[in-house]
PDB file of C-alpha atoms in Angstrom:
ATOM      1  CA  MET A 870     -11.669  17.924  16.046  1.00 90.00           C
ATOM      2  CA  ALA A 871     -11.255  21.718  16.128  1.00 91.00           C
ATOM      3  CA  ARG A 872     -11.989  22.025  12.396  1.00 92.00           C
ATOM      4  CA  ASN A 873     -14.994  19.705  12.733  1.00 93.00           C
ATOM      5  CA  LEU A 874     -16.646  21.660  15.565  1.00 95.00           C
ATOM      6  CA  ILE A 875     -15.669  25.235  14.721  1.00 96.00           C
ATOM      7  CA  ALA A 876     -16.060  26.947  11.351  1.00 95.00           C
ATOM      8  CA  HIS A 877     -13.806  29.972  10.981  1.00 92.00           C
ATOM      9  CA  TYR A 878     -16.173  32.853  10.295  1.00 91.00           C
ATOM     10  CA  TRP A 879     -13.754  34.559   7.867  1.00 87.00           C
ATOM     11  CA  PHE A 880     -12.396  31.506   6.075  1.00 87.00           C
ATOM     12  CA  ALA A 881     -15.347  29.142   5.719  1.00 89.00           C
ATOM     13  CA  SER A 882     -15.743  27.570   2.283  1.00 90.00           C
ATOM     14  CA  GLY A 883     -19.165  29.211   1.944  1.00 90.00           C
ATOM     15  CA  PRO A 884     -21.485  31.586   3.760  1.00 91.00           C
ATOM     16  CA  LEU A 885     -22.340  30.634   7.321  1.00 94.00           C
ATOM     17  CA  PRO A 886     -25.885  31.121   8.596  1.00 94.00           C
ATOM     18  CA  ALA A 887     -26.662  34.529  10.085  1.00 94.00           C
ATOM     19  CA  SER A 888     -28.526  32.735  12.873  1.00 94.00           C
ATOM     20  CA  SER A 889     -25.196  31.524  14.283  1.00 94.00           C
ATOM     21  CA  ASN A 890     -23.272  34.816  13.997  1.00 94.00           C
ATOM     22  CA  ASP A 891     -23.438  35.336  17.758  1.00 94.00           C
ATOM     23  CA  ASP A 892     -21.403  32.138  18.270  1.00 95.00           C
ATOM     24  CA  ILE A 893     -18.237  34.196  17.907  1.00 93.00           C
ATOM     25  CA  ASN A 894     -18.955  35.754  21.297  1.00 94.00           C
ATOM     26  CA  ALA A 895     -19.003  32.411  23.148  1.00 94.00           C
ATOM     27  CA  ARG A 896     -15.327  32.774  24.223  1.00 90.00           C
ATOM     28  CA  TRP A 897     -15.420  29.969  26.850  1.00 95.00           C
ATOM     29  CA  LEU A 898     -14.840  26.336  25.929  1.00 96.00           C
ATOM     30  CA  SER A 899     -17.823  25.234  28.027  1.00 96.00           C
ATOM     31  CA  ARG A 900     -20.085  27.607  26.048  1.00 97.00           C
ATOM     32  CA  ILE A 901     -18.683  26.493  22.677  1.00 97.00           C
ATOM     33  CA  LEU A 902     -19.320  22.850  23.585  1.00 97.00           C
ATOM     34  CA  GLU A 903     -22.802  23.732  24.859  1.00 97.00           C
ATOM     35  CA  ILE A 904     -23.675  25.415  21.544  1.00 97.00           C
ATOM     36  CA  ASP A 905     -22.350  22.419  19.612  1.00 97.00           C
ATOM     37  CA  GLN A 906     -24.360  19.960  21.681  1.00 96.00           C
ATOM     38  CA  GLN A 907     -27.546  22.038  21.403  1.00 96.00           C
ATOM     39  CA  ARG A 908     -27.222  21.784  17.618  1.00 94.00           C
ATOM     40  CA  HIS A 909     -26.032  18.193  17.326  1.00 93.00           C
ATOM     41  CA  GLY A 910     -26.344  16.218  20.547  1.00 92.00           C
ATOM     42  CA  LYS A 911     -23.782  13.757  19.137  1.00 93.00           C
ATOM     43  CA  PRO A 912     -20.272  12.813  20.255  1.00 94.00           C
ATOM     44  CA  LEU A 913     -17.625  15.287  19.138  1.00 92.00           C
ATOM     45  CA  GLN A 914     -16.036  12.919  16.628  1.00 92.00           C
ATOM     46  CA  HIS A 915     -19.205  12.818  14.487  1.00 95.00           C
ATOM     47  CA  GLU A 916     -18.889  14.879  11.315  1.00 95.00           C
ATOM     48  CA  ARG A 917     -20.659  18.260  11.319  1.00 96.00           C
ATOM     49  CA  ALA A 918     -21.593  20.097   8.128  1.00 95.00           C
ATOM     50  CA  GLU A 919     -19.626  23.332   7.954  1.00 95.00           C
ATOM     51  CA  ALA A 920     -22.778  25.466   8.039  1.00 94.00           C
ATOM     52  CA  ASP A 921     -23.859  23.703  11.252  1.00 95.00           C
ATOM     53  CA  ARG A 922     -20.592  24.185  13.127  1.00 96.00           C
ATOM     54  CA  VAL A 923     -20.033  26.747  15.855  1.00 97.00           C
ATOM     55  CA  GLN A 924     -18.788  29.971  14.278  1.00 96.00           C
ATOM     56  CA  GLY A 925     -15.445  31.018  15.661  1.00 95.00           C
ATOM     57  CA  CYS A 926     -11.858  31.785  14.774  1.00 94.00           C
ATOM     58  CA  CYS A 927      -8.353  30.463  15.368  1.00 94.00           C
ATOM     59  CA  ARG A 928      -8.615  31.434  19.038  1.00 96.00           C
ATOM     60  CA  ASP A 929     -11.615  29.123  19.481  1.00 96.00           C
ATOM     61  CA  GLN A 930     -10.031  26.249  17.558  1.00 96.00           C
ATOM     62  CA  VAL A 931      -6.917  26.507  19.736  1.00 97.00           C
ATOM     63  CA  LEU A 932      -9.037  26.753  22.888  1.00 97.00           C
ATOM     64  CA  LEU A 933     -10.724  23.476  21.953  1.00 96.00           C
ATOM     65  CA  ALA A 934      -7.456  21.730  21.037  1.00 97.00           C
ATOM     66  CA  VAL A 935      -5.755  22.850  24.266  1.00 98.00           C
ATOM     67  CA  GLY A 936      -8.787  21.822  26.331  1.00 97.00           C
ATOM     68  CA  ILE A 937      -8.863  18.343  24.795  1.00 96.00           C
ATOM     69  CA  LEU A 938      -5.132  17.843  25.316  1.00 97.00           C
ATOM     70  CA  ARG A 939      -5.307  18.981  28.932  1.00 97.00           C
ATOM     71  CA  GLN A 940      -8.304  16.713  29.559  1.00 96.00           C
ATOM     72  CA  HIS A 941      -6.054  13.835  28.480  1.00 97.00           C
ATOM     73  CA  GLY A 942      -3.224  14.945  30.782  1.00 98.00           C
ATOM     74  CA  VAL A 943      -1.056  16.521  28.067  1.00 98.00           C
ATOM     75  CA  PRO A 944       0.340  19.933  29.029  1.00 98.00           C
ATOM     76  CA  ALA A 945      -0.809  22.415  26.375  1.00 98.00           C
ATOM     77  CA  ARG A 946      -0.980  26.162  25.857  1.00 98.00           C
ATOM     78  CA  SER A 947      -1.969  28.761  23.300  1.00 97.00           C
ATOM     79  CA  ARG A 948       0.531  31.055  21.596  1.00 97.00           C
ATOM     80  CA  LEU A 949      -0.470  34.415  20.162  1.00 96.00           C
ATOM     81  CA  GLY A 950       1.484  35.906  17.323  1.00 94.00           C
ATOM     82  CA  PHE A 951       1.710  36.302  13.587  1.00 93.00           C
ATOM     83  CA  ALA A 952       1.624  33.652  10.837  1.00 93.00           C
ATOM     84  CA  GLU A 953       3.314  34.228   7.496  1.00 91.00           C
ATOM     85  CA  TYR A 954       1.766  31.173   5.877  1.00 90.00           C
ATOM     86  CA  PHE A 955      -1.579  32.818   5.038  1.00 88.00           C
ATOM     87  CA  HIS A 956      -0.372  35.862   3.061  1.00 79.00           C
ATOM     88  CA  GLY A 957       2.953  36.247   1.323  1.00 73.00           C
ATOM     89  CA  ASP A 958       3.351  39.975   1.959  1.00 74.00           C
ATOM     90  CA  ARG A 959       2.684  40.119   5.700  1.00 80.00           C
ATOM     91  CA  ARG A 960       2.202  38.120   8.853  1.00 87.00           C
ATOM     92  CA  GLN A 961      -1.438  37.884   9.930  1.00 87.00           C
ATOM     93  CA  ASP A 962      -2.352  37.910  13.611  1.00 90.00           C
ATOM     94  CA  HIS A 963      -3.059  34.343  14.588  1.00 94.00           C
ATOM     95  CA  VAL A 964      -3.241  31.885  17.483  1.00 96.00           C
ATOM     96  CA  VAL A 965      -1.646  28.438  17.475  1.00 97.00           C
ATOM     97  CA  ALA A 966      -1.243  25.742  20.114  1.00 98.00           C
ATOM     98  CA  GLU A 967       1.680  24.023  21.755  1.00 97.00           C
ATOM     99  CA  ALA A 968       1.685  20.646  23.467  1.00 98.00           C
ATOM    100  CA  TRP A 969       4.425  19.059  25.573  1.00 98.00           C
ATOM    101  CA  LEU A 970       5.216  15.910  23.603  1.00 97.00           C
ATOM    102  CA  GLY A 971       8.394  13.845  23.559  1.00 96.00           C
ATOM    103  CA  GLY A 972      10.177  16.164  25.976  1.00 97.00           C
ATOM    104  CA  ARG A 973       9.607  19.380  24.017  1.00 96.00           C
ATOM    105  CA  TRP A 974       6.938  21.930  23.172  1.00 96.00           C
ATOM    106  CA  VAL A 975       5.450  20.995  19.795  1.00 97.00           C
ATOM    107  CA  ARG A 976       3.793  23.953  18.090  1.00 97.00           C
ATOM    108  CA  PHE A 977       0.833  23.180  15.811  1.00 97.00           C
ATOM    109  CA  ASP A 978      -1.992  24.916  14.005  1.00 96.00           C
ATOM    110  CA  PRO A 979      -5.330  23.155  14.575  1.00 96.00           C
ATOM    111  CA  ARG A 980      -6.924  25.226  11.801  1.00 93.00           C
ATOM    112  CA  LEU A 981      -4.806  23.566   9.116  1.00 93.00           C
ATOM    113  CA  GLU A 982      -5.236  20.030   7.888  1.00 89.00           C
ATOM    114  CA  GLY A 983      -2.081  19.781   5.817  1.00 91.00           C
ATOM    115  CA  PRO A 984       1.011  21.581   4.521  1.00 91.00           C
ATOM    116  CA  ARG A 985       0.932  24.979   2.855  1.00 90.00           C
ATOM    117  CA  GLU A 986       3.396  26.526   0.447  1.00 86.00           C
ATOM    118  CA  THR A 987       5.359  28.197   3.259  1.00 85.00           C
ATOM    119  CA  LEU A 988       4.567  25.700   6.014  1.00 90.00           C
ATOM    120  CA  ALA A 989       5.822  22.150   5.562  1.00 91.00           C
ATOM    121  CA  ASP A 990       4.122  20.647   8.612  1.00 94.00           C
ATOM    122  CA  PRO A 991       1.293  22.450  10.462  1.00 95.00           C
ATOM    123  CA  HIS A 992       1.471  19.731  13.124  1.00 95.00           C
ATOM    124  CA  ASP A 993       5.070  20.605  14.062  1.00 96.00           C
ATOM    125  CA  ILE A 994       5.829  24.270  13.348  1.00 96.00           C
ATOM    126  CA  SER A 995       9.383  25.390  13.938  1.00 92.00           C
ATOM    127  CA  THR A 996      10.013  27.480  17.048  1.00 89.00           C
ATOM    128  CA  ALA A 997      13.264  28.932  15.649  1.00 84.00           C
ATOM    129  CA  LEU A 998      13.676  32.670  15.049  1.00 77.00           C
ATOM    130  CA  ASP A 999      12.936  32.211  11.330  1.00 82.00           C
ATOM    131  CA  SER A1000       9.742  30.255  12.051  1.00 89.00           C
ATOM    132  CA  PRO A1001       6.705  30.872   9.830  1.00 92.00           C
ATOM    133  CA  PHE A1002       4.903  31.687  13.096  1.00 94.00           C
ATOM    134  CA  LEU A1003       6.350  34.606  15.047  1.00 91.00           C
ATOM    135  CA  THR A1004       5.096  34.812  18.627  1.00 92.00           C
ATOM    136  CA  ALA A1005       3.883  38.200  19.814  1.00 91.00           C
ATOM    137  CA  ALA A1006       6.654  38.169  22.442  1.00 90.00           C
ATOM    138  CA  ALA A1007       9.329  37.544  19.787  1.00 89.00           C
ATOM    139  CA  ALA A1008       7.879  40.318  17.621  1.00 88.00           C
ATOM    140  CA  TRP A1009       7.929  42.746  20.555  1.00 87.00           C
ATOM    141  CA  ILE A1010      11.496  41.852  21.539  1.00 88.00           C
ATOM    142  CA  GLY A1011      12.618  42.042  17.921  1.00 85.00           C
ATOM    143  CA  HIS A1012      11.137  45.506  17.585  1.00 83.00           C
ATOM    144  CA  ARG A1013      12.197  46.944  20.947  1.00 85.00           C
ATOM    145  CA  GLN A1014      15.667  45.446  21.197  1.00 86.00           C
ATOM    146  CA  HIS A1015      16.689  44.981  17.585  1.00 83.00           C
ATOM    147  CA  GLY A1016      14.678  47.604  15.662  1.00 82.00           C
ATOM    148  CA  ARG A1017      12.777  45.018  13.588  1.00 82.00           C
ATOM    149  CA  SER A1018       9.995  46.582  11.573  1.00 81.00           C
ATOM    150  CA  ILE A1019       6.469  45.732  12.662  1.00 80.00           C
ATOM    151  CA  ASP A1020       4.875  47.066   9.482  1.00 79.00           C
ATOM    152  CA  ASP A1021       4.206  43.561   8.158  1.00 78.00           C
ATOM    153  CA  LEU A1022       2.403  42.339  11.291  1.00 81.00           C
ATOM    154  CA  GLY A1023      -1.326  42.003  11.888  1.00 74.00           C
ATOM    155  CA  VAL A1024      -4.479  43.054  10.134  1.00 63.00           C
ATOM    156  CA  ARG A1025      -4.315  46.003   7.775  1.00 61.00           C
ATOM    157  CA  LEU A1026      -7.305  48.328   7.746  1.00 55.00           C
ATOM    158  CA  PRO A1027      -7.697  51.155   5.266  1.00 56.00           C
ATOM    159  CA  ALA A1028      -7.289  54.517   7.009  1.00 51.00           C
ATOM    160  CA  ALA A1029     -10.919  55.434   6.340  1.00 44.00           C
ATOM    161  CA  GLU A1030     -12.135  52.397   8.301  1.00 46.00           C
ATOM    162  CA  PHE A1031      -9.976  53.187  11.295  1.00 42.00           C
ATOM    163  CA  MET A1032     -10.398  56.949  11.455  1.00 44.00           C
ATOM    164  CA  GLY A1033     -13.077  58.220  13.787  1.00 47.00           C
ATOM    165  CA  ARG A1034     -13.194  55.122  15.973  1.00 45.00           C
ATOM    166  CA  VAL A1035     -12.535  55.563  19.651  1.00 44.00           C
ATOM    167  CA  CYS A1036      -9.231  53.857  20.240  1.00 44.00           C
ATOM    168  CA  CYS A1037      -6.325  54.536  22.502  1.00 44.00           C
ATOM    169  CA  THR A1038      -7.245  58.128  23.182  1.00 40.00           C
ATOM    170  CA  SER A1039      -6.237  59.897  26.354  1.00 39.00           C
ATOM    171  CA  ARG A1040      -8.490  62.255  28.255  1.00 35.00           C
TER     172      ARG A1040
END
C-alpha cells in the first residue's frame, strides 16, 4: 500500500512531475491521504501510476504503514536509523516500521517489495546488533559508550555543498 500511494522522490523509476514536488511537505498522514484522494478519488488498493502517486520518502511510507496497522488495532511504530542494504560502503539514514505481531516487534521496510543482496527479508528485519538496519539509538550508544565510528552513517555531502550554510552555529 505504501509503495502504491507514495513514490519516493529520490528513488522513483523515472522523473516525477514538477507539479507534485510540494507533496514532500505534506508530513501528516491526513494530508497525504487528502492529496491522494484529490488525484484519484479511488480506494487505496487501486493501482496508481508512479507519476501520479504522492511524492514522499521513507518517512511518509512508514507513516502510512503505521497508520494503517494502528487503524486495524495492531500496535505499530516508526524506527529511525541507518540501513546498510542500499549502499555497500555506508549506512544511509532511513526510517522503517515495527509492528507487534506474534508476541514480538517485527521490523519491516515498507519501501521494499522483496529481498536485497544484504537483506534476506524486508518484511522481518533482524533486530540484533548486527542487523542491516541500525537504529539511531543503537548508533548513538555504540558511539558514546563503545567508541564505534559514525563515519559510515547518513548522507554524505561534498564539503562545498555544506560550507556556507547556516547550521549549528552559536551566537
